[in-house]
CSV table of C-alpha atoms and ligand atoms in Angstrom, one decimal:
chain,number,residue,atom,x,y,z
A,93,MET,CA,1.3,22.2,-1.7
A,94,ASP,CA,-1.9,21.1,0.2
A,95,LYS,CA,-1.9,20.7,3.9
A,96,ILE,CA,-4.3,18.9,6.2
A,97,ILE,CA,-5.2,20.5,9.5
A,98,VAL,CA,-6.6,18.2,12.2
A,99,HIS,CA,-8.2,19.7,15.4
A,100,GLY,CA,-7.8,17.0,17.8
A,101,GLY,CA,-10.0,15.6,20.8
A,102,LYS,CA,-13.1,14.3,18.9
A,103,ARG,CA,-14.4,10.8,19.5
A,104,LEU,CA,-15.0,9.0,16.3
A,105,THR,CA,-18.5,7.3,15.8
A,106,GLY,CA,-20.5,5.9,13.0
A,107,GLU,CA,-19.8,4.0,9.8
A,108,VAL,CA,-17.2,4.2,7.0
A,109,THR,CA,-16.8,2.2,3.9
A,110,VAL,CA,-13.4,1.3,2.9
A,111,SER,CA,-12.3,1.8,-0.8
A,112,GLY,CA,-10.8,-0.7,-3.0
A,113,SER,CA,-7.1,-1.5,-2.2
A,114,LYS,CA,-4.4,0.5,-4.0
A,115,ASN,CA,-1.8,-2.3,-3.6
A,116,ALA,CA,-4.2,-4.8,-5.2
A,117,ALA,CA,-5.5,-2.3,-7.9
A,118,LEU,CA,-2.1,-1.4,-9.3
A,119,PRO,CA,-0.8,-4.8,-10.3
A,120,ILE,CA,-4.3,-5.8,-11.4
A,121,LEU,CA,-4.5,-2.8,-13.8
A,122,ILE,CA,-1.1,-3.6,-15.0
A,123,ALA,CA,-2.2,-7.3,-15.7
A,124,SER,CA,-4.5,-5.7,-18.6
A,125,LEU,CA,-1.2,-5.7,-20.4
A,126,LEU,CA,-1.4,-9.4,-20.9
A,127,THR,CA,-4.4,-9.4,-23.3
A,128,ALA,CA,-5.8,-7.5,-26.3
A,129,GLU,CA,-9.2,-7.9,-24.7
A,130,PRO,CA,-10.9,-5.1,-22.9
A,131,CYS,CA,-10.7,-5.6,-19.0
A,132,ARG,CA,-13.5,-3.9,-16.8
A,133,TYR,CA,-12.6,-3.1,-13.3
A,134,GLN,CA,-14.9,-2.2,-10.5
A,135,ARG,CA,-14.2,-0.3,-7.2
A,136,VAL,CA,-11.0,1.2,-8.5
A,137,PRO,CA,-9.9,3.9,-5.9
A,138,ASN,CA,-9.4,7.3,-7.3
A,139,LEU,CA,-5.9,8.0,-6.0
A,140,ALA,CA,-2.8,9.6,-7.2
A,141,ASP,CA,-0.9,6.2,-7.6
A,142,ILE,CA,-3.8,4.9,-9.8
A,143,HIS,CA,-3.6,8.1,-11.9
A,144,THR,CA,0.2,7.4,-12.3
A,145,THR,CA,-0.5,3.7,-13.4
A,146,LEU,CA,-3.1,5.1,-16.0
A,147,LYS,CA,-0.5,7.6,-17.3
A,148,LEU,CA,1.9,4.6,-17.6
A,149,LEU,CA,-0.5,2.4,-19.5
A,150,GLY,CA,-1.8,5.3,-21.6
A,151,GLY,CA,1.8,6.0,-22.7
A,152,LEU,CA,2.3,2.6,-23.8
A,153,GLY,CA,-0.7,3.1,-26.0
A,154,VAL,CA,-3.4,1.4,-23.8
A,155,LYS,CA,-7.0,2.6,-24.3
A,156,ILE,CA,-8.4,3.7,-21.0
A,157,ASP,CA,-12.2,4.5,-20.6
A,158,LYS,CA,-12.8,6.5,-17.4
A,159,GLN,CA,-16.4,7.4,-18.0
A,160,GLY,CA,-17.4,5.2,-15.0
A,161,TRP,CA,-15.2,7.4,-12.7
A,162,ALA,CA,-16.7,10.7,-14.1
A,163,ARG,CA,-20.1,9.1,-13.1
A,164,GLY,CA,-18.7,8.3,-9.8
A,165,THR,CA,-19.1,4.6,-10.2
A,166,SER,CA,-15.2,3.6,-9.6
A,167,GLU,CA,-15.5,1.7,-12.8
A,168,LEU,CA,-12.7,1.6,-15.4
A,169,THR,CA,-12.2,-0.1,-18.8
A,170,VAL,CA,-8.7,-0.8,-20.0
A,171,GLN,CA,-7.8,-2.4,-23.3
A,172,ALA,CA,-4.2,-3.2,-24.3
A,173,GLU,CA,-5.0,-4.0,-27.9
A,174,MET,CA,-2.5,-1.6,-29.7
A,175,VAL,CA,0.7,-1.2,-27.5
A,176,GLY,CA,2.9,1.1,-29.4
A,177,LYS,CA,5.8,1.5,-26.9
A,178,LEU,CA,7.4,-1.2,-24.6
A,179,GLU,CA,9.1,1.3,-22.2
A,180,ALA,CA,8.6,2.7,-18.7
A,181,SER,CA,10.5,5.9,-18.2
A,182,TYR,CA,12.5,7.0,-15.1
A,183,ASP,CA,10.1,9.8,-14.5
A,184,LEU,CA,7.3,7.3,-14.0
A,185,VAL,CA,9.1,4.6,-12.1
A,186,LYS,CA,10.7,7.1,-9.7
A,187,THR,CA,7.2,8.5,-9.0
A,188,MET,CA,5.8,5.1,-8.2
A,189,ARG,CA,7.9,1.8,-7.9
A,190,ALA,CA,5.0,-0.2,-8.8
A,191,SER,CA,5.5,0.8,-12.5
A,192,PHE,CA,8.4,-1.6,-12.5
A,193,LEU,CA,5.6,-4.4,-12.6
A,194,VAL,CA,5.1,-3.7,-16.4
A,195,LEU,CA,8.6,-5.5,-17.0
A,196,GLY,CA,7.0,-9.1,-16.7
A,197,PRO,CA,3.9,-8.7,-18.9
A,198,LEU,CA,5.5,-6.7,-21.5
A,199,THR,CA,8.3,-9.2,-21.9
A,200,ALA,CA,6.0,-12.1,-21.9
A,201,ARG,CA,3.5,-10.7,-24.3
A,202,PHE,CA,5.9,-8.8,-26.7
A,203,GLY,CA,9.3,-10.3,-26.2
A,204,GLN,CA,10.8,-7.2,-24.9
A,205,ALA,CA,10.6,-4.3,-22.5
A,206,ARG,CA,12.7,-1.4,-21.2
A,207,VAL,CA,11.9,-0.2,-17.8
A,208,SER,CA,14.0,2.1,-15.6
A,209,THR,CA,15.3,0.8,-12.4
A,210,PRO,CA,13.5,2.4,-9.4
A,211,GLY,CA,16.5,3.4,-7.4
A,212,GLY,CA,16.5,3.9,-3.7
A,213,CYS,CA,13.3,5.0,-1.7
A,214,ALA,CA,12.6,6.9,1.5
A,215,ILE,CA,11.7,3.6,3.4
A,216,GLY,CA,14.6,1.6,2.2
A,217,ALA,CA,16.9,0.3,-0.6
A,218,ARG,CA,14.1,-1.9,-2.3
A,219,PRO,CA,16.3,-3.7,-5.0
A,220,VAL,CA,14.5,-5.6,-8.0
A,221,ASN,CA,17.2,-8.4,-8.2
A,222,LEU,CA,14.4,-11.1,-7.5
A,223,HIS,CA,12.1,-9.8,-10.2
A,224,LEU,CA,15.1,-10.2,-12.7
A,225,LYS,CA,16.4,-13.6,-11.5
A,226,GLY,CA,12.8,-14.9,-11.9
A,227,LEU,CA,12.5,-13.5,-15.5
A,228,GLU,CA,16.1,-14.9,-16.4
A,229,ALA,CA,15.0,-18.3,-15.0
A,230,MET,CA,12.1,-18.1,-17.6
A,231,GLY,CA,14.4,-17.5,-20.4
A,232,ALA,CA,14.6,-13.7,-20.6
A,233,ARG,CA,17.8,-12.0,-21.3
A,234,ILE,CA,18.4,-9.1,-18.9
A,235,GLU,CA,20.8,-6.2,-19.6
A,236,HIS,CA,21.2,-3.2,-17.5
A,237,SER,CA,22.4,0.1,-19.1
A,238,HIS,CA,21.9,3.8,-18.6
A,239,GLY,CA,19.8,3.3,-15.7
A,240,TYR,CA,17.4,1.0,-17.5
A,241,ILE,CA,16.6,-2.9,-17.6
A,242,GLU,CA,16.1,-4.2,-20.9
A,243,ALA,CA,14.6,-7.7,-21.1
A,244,THR,CA,14.2,-9.7,-24.3
A,245,ALA,CA,13.0,-13.2,-25.0
A,246,VAL,CA,11.7,-14.9,-28.1
A,247,ARG,CA,9.2,-16.6,-25.9
A,248,LEU,CA,9.4,-17.1,-22.1
A,249,HIS,CA,9.0,-20.6,-20.7
A,250,GLY,CA,7.9,-22.0,-17.4
A,251,ALA,CA,10.5,-22.4,-14.7
A,252,LYS,CA,10.8,-23.3,-11.0
A,253,ILE,CA,11.8,-20.2,-9.2
A,254,TYR,CA,12.9,-19.7,-5.6
A,255,LEU,CA,12.6,-16.3,-4.1
A,256,ASP,CA,15.2,-15.6,-1.3
A,257,LEU,CA,12.6,-13.2,0.2
A,258,PRO,CA,8.9,-13.5,-0.2
A,259,SER,CA,8.8,-10.1,-2.2
A,260,VAL,CA,5.3,-8.9,-3.2
A,261,GLY,CA,6.4,-7.1,-6.3
A,262,ALA,CA,8.7,-10.0,-7.6
A,263,THR,CA,5.8,-12.4,-7.1
A,264,GLU,CA,3.4,-10.3,-9.0
A,265,ASN,CA,5.8,-9.5,-11.8
A,266,LEU,CA,6.6,-13.2,-12.2
A,267,MET,CA,3.0,-14.3,-11.7
A,268,MET,CA,1.9,-12.1,-14.6
A,269,ALA,CA,4.8,-13.2,-16.9
A,270,ALA,CA,4.0,-16.8,-16.2
A,271,THR,CA,0.6,-16.5,-17.5
A,272,LEU,CA,1.9,-16.1,-21.0
A,273,ALA,CA,5.0,-18.3,-20.7
A,274,ASP,CA,4.9,-21.8,-22.2
A,275,GLY,CA,4.5,-24.4,-19.6
A,276,THR,CA,4.1,-24.2,-15.8
A,277,THR,CA,5.9,-21.8,-13.5
A,278,VAL,CA,6.4,-22.7,-9.8
A,279,ILE,CA,7.3,-19.8,-7.6
A,280,GLU,CA,8.7,-21.1,-4.4
A,281,ASN,CA,8.9,-18.9,-1.2
A,282,ALA,CA,6.3,-16.5,-3.0
A,283,ALA,CA,4.6,-13.6,-1.0
A,284,LYS,CA,1.2,-14.7,0.3
A,285,GLU,CA,-0.2,-11.2,0.9
A,286,PRO,CA,-4.1,-10.8,-0.1
A,287,GLU,CA,-3.0,-8.6,-3.0
A,288,ILE,CA,-1.2,-11.7,-4.4
A,289,GLU,CA,-4.5,-13.8,-4.0
A,290,ASP,CA,-6.4,-11.0,-5.6
A,291,LEU,CA,-4.1,-10.7,-8.5
A,292,ALA,CA,-4.4,-14.6,-9.0
A,293,SER,CA,-8.1,-14.4,-9.1
A,294,ALA,CA,-7.9,-11.4,-11.3
A,295,LEU,CA,-5.6,-13.3,-13.7
A,296,ASN,CA,-8.2,-16.1,-13.8
A,297,LYS,CA,-11.2,-13.7,-14.1
A,298,MET,CA,-10.5,-9.9,-13.6
A,299,GLY,CA,-12.1,-8.8,-10.2
A,300,GLY,CA,-10.7,-7.2,-7.0
A,301,ARG,CA,-11.8,-7.7,-3.3
A,302,VAL,CA,-8.9,-6.6,-1.0
A,303,ARG,CA,-9.3,-3.6,1.2
A,304,ARG,CA,-6.6,-4.1,3.8
A,305,ILE,CA,-4.5,-1.3,5.0
A,306,GLU,CA,-7.1,1.5,4.7
A,307,ALA,CA,-9.3,-0.5,7.0
A,308,GLY,CA,-6.5,-1.1,9.5
A,309,SER,CA,-6.0,2.7,9.6
A,310,PHE,CA,-9.8,3.3,10.4
A,311,VAL,CA,-9.5,0.6,13.2
A,312,ILE,CA,-6.6,2.7,14.8
A,313,ALA,CA,-8.7,5.8,14.3
A,314,SER,CA,-11.7,4.4,16.2
A,315,ALA,CA,-9.6,2.8,19.0
A,316,ILE,CA,-7.4,5.9,19.5
A,317,THR,CA,-10.3,8.3,20.0
A,318,GLY,CA,-12.1,5.9,22.3
A,319,GLY,CA,-14.8,5.6,19.6
A,320,ASP,CA,-17.4,3.2,18.1
A,321,VAL,CA,-17.0,2.8,14.4
A,322,LEU,CA,-18.2,0.2,12.0
A,323,ILE,CA,-15.7,-0.2,9.1
A,324,LYS,CA,-17.9,-1.5,6.3
A,325,ASP,CA,-16.5,-3.9,3.6
A,326,ALA,CA,-13.4,-4.4,5.7
A,327,ARG,CA,-12.3,-8.1,5.7
A,328,ALA,CA,-11.0,-9.3,9.2
A,329,GLU,CA,-9.4,-12.5,7.6
A,330,HIS,CA,-7.0,-10.2,5.8
A,331,LEU,CA,-6.0,-8.5,9.0
A,332,ASP,CA,-5.7,-11.4,11.5
A,333,ALA,CA,-2.2,-10.5,13.0
A,334,PHE,CA,-3.1,-6.9,13.3
A,335,LEU,CA,-6.5,-7.5,14.9
A,336,ILE,CA,-5.2,-10.0,17.3
A,337,LYS,CA,-2.7,-7.2,18.5
A,338,LEU,CA,-5.3,-4.8,19.0
A,339,GLN,CA,-7.5,-7.2,21.0
A,340,GLU,CA,-4.3,-7.8,23.2
A,341,ALA,CA,-4.2,-4.0,23.7
A,342,GLY,CA,-7.7,-4.1,25.0
A,343,VAL,CA,-9.7,-2.9,21.8
A,344,VAL,CA,-13.1,-4.4,21.5
A,345,LEU,CA,-13.8,-5.9,18.0
A,346,SER,CA,-16.7,-7.5,16.4
A,347,CYS,CA,-16.0,-9.0,12.9
A,348,ASP,CA,-18.6,-10.2,10.4
A,349,PRO,CA,-18.7,-10.6,6.7
A,350,GLY,CA,-20.2,-6.9,6.5
A,351,GLY,CA,-17.2,-5.3,8.1
A,352,ILE,CA,-15.5,-4.8,11.5
A,353,ARG,CA,-16.9,-2.8,14.4
A,354,VAL,CA,-14.2,-1.2,16.6
A,355,GLN,CA,-14.9,0.1,20.1
A,356,ARG,CA,-12.8,1.1,23.1
A,357,ASN,CA,-14.1,1.5,26.5
A,358,GLY,CA,-11.0,1.3,28.9
A,359,LYS,CA,-7.4,2.1,28.5
A,360,ILE,CA,-5.2,0.7,25.7
A,361,LYS,CA,-2.3,-1.6,26.8
A,362,SER,CA,1.1,-1.6,25.3
A,363,VAL,CA,1.9,-4.6,23.2
A,364,ASP,CA,5.0,-5.6,21.2
A,365,VAL,CA,5.0,-5.9,17.5
A,366,THR,CA,7.2,-7.3,14.8
A,367,THR,CA,6.4,-6.6,11.1
A,368,LEU,CA,6.6,-9.8,8.9
A,369,PRO,CA,5.4,-10.9,5.4
A,370,TYR,CA,1.8,-11.9,5.2
A,371,PRO,CA,0.2,-13.5,7.4
A,372,GLY,CA,2.4,-11.6,9.9
A,373,PHE,CA,1.9,-8.0,10.9
A,374,ALA,CA,1.9,-5.9,7.8
A,375,THR,CA,4.8,-3.2,7.6
A,376,ASP,CA,2.1,-0.8,6.1
A,377,LEU,CA,0.3,-0.8,9.4
A,378,GLN,CA,3.5,-0.2,11.6
A,379,ALA,CA,3.3,3.5,11.6
A,380,GLN,CA,-0.3,3.6,12.5
A,381,MET,CA,0.3,1.2,15.5
A,382,MET,CA,3.2,3.2,16.7
A,383,VAL,CA,0.7,6.2,17.3
A,384,LEU,CA,-1.6,4.0,19.3
A,385,MET,CA,1.3,2.6,21.3
A,386,SER,CA,2.3,6.3,22.0
A,387,VAL,CA,-0.9,6.8,23.9
A,388,ALA,CA,-1.1,3.2,25.5
A,389,ASP,CA,-0.3,2.1,29.0
A,390,GLY,CA,3.2,0.9,29.3
A,391,VAL,CA,6.3,0.3,27.0
A,392,SER,CA,6.0,-1.2,23.5
A,393,VAL,CA,8.9,-2.5,21.4
A,394,ILE,CA,8.1,-2.4,17.5
A,395,THR,CA,10.5,-4.2,15.4
A,396,GLU,CA,10.5,-3.5,11.5
A,397,THR,CA,11.9,-6.5,9.5
A,398,ILE,CA,10.8,-5.5,6.0
A,399,PHE,CA,12.3,-2.1,5.2
A,400,GLU,CA,15.4,-0.9,6.8
A,401,ASN,CA,14.4,2.8,7.1
A,402,ARG,CA,10.7,2.8,7.9
A,403,PHE,CA,10.7,4.8,11.2
A,404,MET,CA,10.7,8.4,9.8
A,405,HIS,CA,7.4,9.0,11.4
A,406,ALA,CA,9.0,8.6,14.7
A,407,GLN,CA,10.7,12.0,14.8
A,408,GLU,CA,7.5,13.7,13.7
A,409,LEU,CA,5.5,12.0,16.4
A,410,ASP,CA,8.2,13.0,19.0
A,411,ARG,CA,7.5,16.6,17.9
A,412,MET,CA,3.8,15.9,19.0
A,413,GLY,CA,5.0,14.6,22.5
A,414,ALA,CA,5.5,10.9,21.7
A,415,GLN,CA,8.5,9.4,23.3
A,416,ILE,CA,10.0,7.0,20.8
A,417,GLN,CA,13.7,5.7,21.0
A,418,LEU,CA,15.1,4.1,17.8
A,419,GLU,CA,17.7,1.4,18.1
A,420,GLY,CA,18.5,-0.1,14.6
A,421,ASN,CA,15.4,-1.7,13.4
A,422,ARG,CA,13.6,-1.4,16.8
A,423,ALA,CA,11.6,1.4,18.1
A,424,VAL,CA,11.0,1.5,21.9
A,425,VAL,CA,7.7,3.5,22.4
A,426,ARG,CA,7.1,4.8,25.9
A,427,GLY,CA,3.2,5.2,26.2
A,428,ALA,CA,0.8,7.1,28.2
A,429,ARG,CA,1.8,10.4,26.3
A,430,GLU,CA,-0.5,13.3,26.1
A,431,LEU,CA,0.0,14.3,22.3
A,432,SER,CA,-0.2,17.9,21.5
A,433,GLY,CA,-0.7,19.3,18.0
A,434,ALA,CA,2.2,20.8,16.0
A,435,PRO,CA,3.3,21.3,12.4
A,436,VAL,CA,4.6,18.0,11.0
A,437,MET,CA,5.8,16.6,7.7
A,438,ALA,CA,4.6,13.5,6.1
A,439,THR,CA,7.6,11.5,4.9
A,440,ASP,CA,5.7,8.5,3.0
A,441,LEU,CA,2.4,7.2,2.5
A,442,ARG,CA,1.8,5.3,5.8
A,443,ALA,CA,3.8,7.8,7.8
A,444,SER,CA,1.3,10.5,6.6
A,445,VAL,CA,-1.7,8.7,7.8
A,446,SER,CA,-0.1,8.1,11.1
A,447,LEU,CA,0.4,11.8,11.6
A,448,ILE,CA,-3.3,12.3,11.1
A,449,LEU,CA,-4.2,9.7,13.5
A,450,ALA,CA,-2.0,11.4,16.0
A,451,GLY,CA,-3.7,14.7,15.2
A,452,LEU,CA,-7.2,13.0,16.1
A,453,VAL,CA,-6.1,12.6,19.8
A,454,ALA,CA,-3.6,15.5,20.2
A,455,SER,CA,-4.7,18.6,21.9
A,456,GLY,CA,-5.1,21.7,19.7
A,457,SER,CA,-4.5,21.6,16.0
A,458,THR,CA,-1.9,19.6,13.9
A,459,GLU,CA,-0.8,20.6,10.5
A,460,VAL,CA,0.3,17.9,8.2
A,461,SER,CA,2.3,19.0,5.2
A,462,ARG,CA,3.5,17.2,2.2
A,463,VAL,CA,0.2,15.5,1.8
A,464,TYR,CA,0.9,14.3,-1.6
A,465,HIS,CA,2.1,11.2,0.1
A,466,LEU,CA,-1.3,10.6,1.7
A,467,ASP,CA,-3.1,11.2,-1.6
A,468,ARG,CA,-1.2,8.4,-3.3
A,469,GLY,CA,-3.0,5.9,-1.1
A,470,TYR,CA,-6.1,7.2,0.7
A,471,GLU,CA,-9.3,8.2,-1.1
A,472,HIS,CA,-11.4,11.0,0.3
A,473,ILE,CA,-9.7,10.5,3.8
A,474,GLU,CA,-10.8,13.8,5.1
A,475,GLU,CA,-14.4,13.4,4.1
A,476,LYS,CA,-14.4,9.9,5.6
A,477,LEU,CA,-13.0,11.1,9.0
A,478,SER,CA,-15.3,14.2,9.1
A,479,ASN,CA,-18.4,11.9,8.6
A,480,LEU,CA,-17.2,10.0,11.7
A,481,GLY,CA,-17.0,13.3,13.7
A,482,ALA,CA,-13.4,14.2,13.3
A,483,GLN,CA,-12.7,18.0,12.8
A,484,ILE,CA,-10.3,17.9,9.7
A,485,GLU,CA,-9.9,20.1,6.7
A,486,ARG,CA,-7.7,20.4,3.7
A,487,VAL,CA,-6.0,23.6,3.1
A,488,LYS,CA,-5.4,24.0,-0.9
A,489,ALA,CA,-2.1,25.4,-1.9
B,145,LIG,C1,4.8,-3.9,-1.6
B,145,LIG,O1,6.1,-3.3,-2.0
B,145,LIG,C2,3.8,-2.8,-1.3
B,145,LIG,N1,3.7,-2.0,-2.5
B,145,LIG,C3,4.4,-2.0,0.0
B,145,LIG,O2,3.4,-1.1,0.3
B,145,LIG,C4,4.6,-3.0,1.1
B,145,LIG,O3,5.1,-2.2,2.3
B,145,LIG,C5,5.5,-4.1,0.6
B,145,LIG,O4,4.9,-4.7,-0.6
B,145,LIG,C6,5.6,-5.1,1.8
B,145,LIG,O5,4.2,-5.7,2.1
B,145,LIG,C7,2.8,-2.3,-3.5
B,145,LIG,O6,2.2,-3.3,-3.4
B,145,LIG,C8,2.7,-1.3,-4.5
B,145,LIG,P1,8.7,-6.4,-1.3
B,145,LIG,P2,7.2,-4.2,-2.7
B,145,LIG,O7,9.1,-6.6,-2.7
B,145,LIG,O8,6.6,-5.2,-3.7
B,145,LIG,C9,13.2,-6.8,-0.5
B,145,LIG,C10,2.6,1.2,0.6
B,145,LIG,O9,2.8,2.0,1.7
B,145,LIG,N2,13.5,-7.2,-2.0
B,145,LIG,O10,7.7,-7.4,-0.7
B,145,LIG,O11,8.2,-3.3,-3.3
B,145,LIG,C11,12.9,-5.3,-0.3
B,145,LIG,O12,14.1,-4.5,-0.3
B,145,LIG,C12,3.8,0.5,0.2
B,145,LIG,O13,1.5,1.1,0.2
B,145,LIG,C13,14.7,-7.7,-2.4
B,145,LIG,O14,15.6,-7.8,-1.7
B,145,LIG,O15,7.9,-4.9,-1.4
B,145,LIG,C14,12.2,-5.4,1.0
B,145,LIG,O16,13.2,-5.3,2.1
B,145,LIG,C15,5.1,0.7,0.7
B,145,LIG,N3,14.7,-7.8,-3.8
B,145,LIG,C16,11.5,-6.8,1.0
B,145,LIG,O17,12.2,-7.6,0.0
B,145,LIG,C17,13.7,-7.7,-4.7
B,145,LIG,O18,13.9,-8.0,-5.8
B,145,LIG,C18,10.1,-6.8,0.7
B,145,LIG,O19,9.8,-6.0,-0.5
B,145,LIG,C19,12.5,-7.4,-4.2
B,145,LIG,C20,12.4,-7.2,-2.8
């Protein structure tokens, strides 16, 4: 298994360009199941989760042209003309929960689908009841057997659906199904994340623009190292709650359509943070914020309201000298810690990047293992950080 080694203490400066967003790209690629026409995608990040999605689509019989990727243009063409199989296996869904998103499009277009239930996940239980409730409201018959959901429908019809929680995945699954259902579907209490807006615009005319969480991680990288970094192609309007918190913490930001410049001159102050559905503070930036708060002046309370077990990075950060006390869904972070490098283990995608951020300011070297979590969602992160002056390397297994 690969490891990443970060030698801390370098100030980051320069420019970095963020890649296309994983969480926007996954549903948009899956949306190609809705049509027999070829769909051409640009700026598709070359990541493990995208490879899993292409494997899933390929297994269903979808044609995939990766020549653009081979030329380094991040372009992909996907055509779901002949779909020979209507099933997503447990192997794929357990590797990547977003595979469950094929349920809506396949049922809507072909009248049936068999998709493994995802099961639990390290960060929480993550049920799919809202996806199923919505499809049932649209006329699908749902059966659960042998760990699989089987959905059938002669033809889906539009419906008025109320989501008890604004679930990102359920909103995406139902939006895709609704495009081929007869009549109009209204999803009340739908998620409003930028990924949803992007899927909507892709469903209207395929195209992707969101670059949210990766940009947020670079914002912290610059702030934590006292650096001066221009994050090109980052869209400040997607990061409002996060950027406001950073400004409260004393980070200097200048935002324009070209990107976000992040500078830090003085000390970082502790601020309290509560994760919420968009436009609130994103749960996917909570681990990164916890690292910043570990070196900030004061005490910060971080409350996680989206996932019940998304604090696994706290114990690893404590091994590097952070002082974090967990009380249910709250983490009390005592700041002003001098972090020191240590061998640590990534437990999920955003936890893994938080350990790298901690490594950037820790004394000595930090060895992050289980980096396959990182590879699911960050494209060329070592190169991007090295170009900004970080001392970081990957050790191949
Ligand atoms: C998406 O997951 C993202 N994944 C996650 O990013 C992100 O953390 C999450 O949205 C919240 O922003 C992708 O886009 C691929 P939800 P999703 O359905 O769709 C409960 C990352 O690091 N719920 O909005 O699975 C659920 O248990 C990943 O990139 C139900 O109760 O999230 C959770 O508590 C991690 N029933 C809450 O809703 C349901 O049917 C929000 O989950 C569905 C969800």
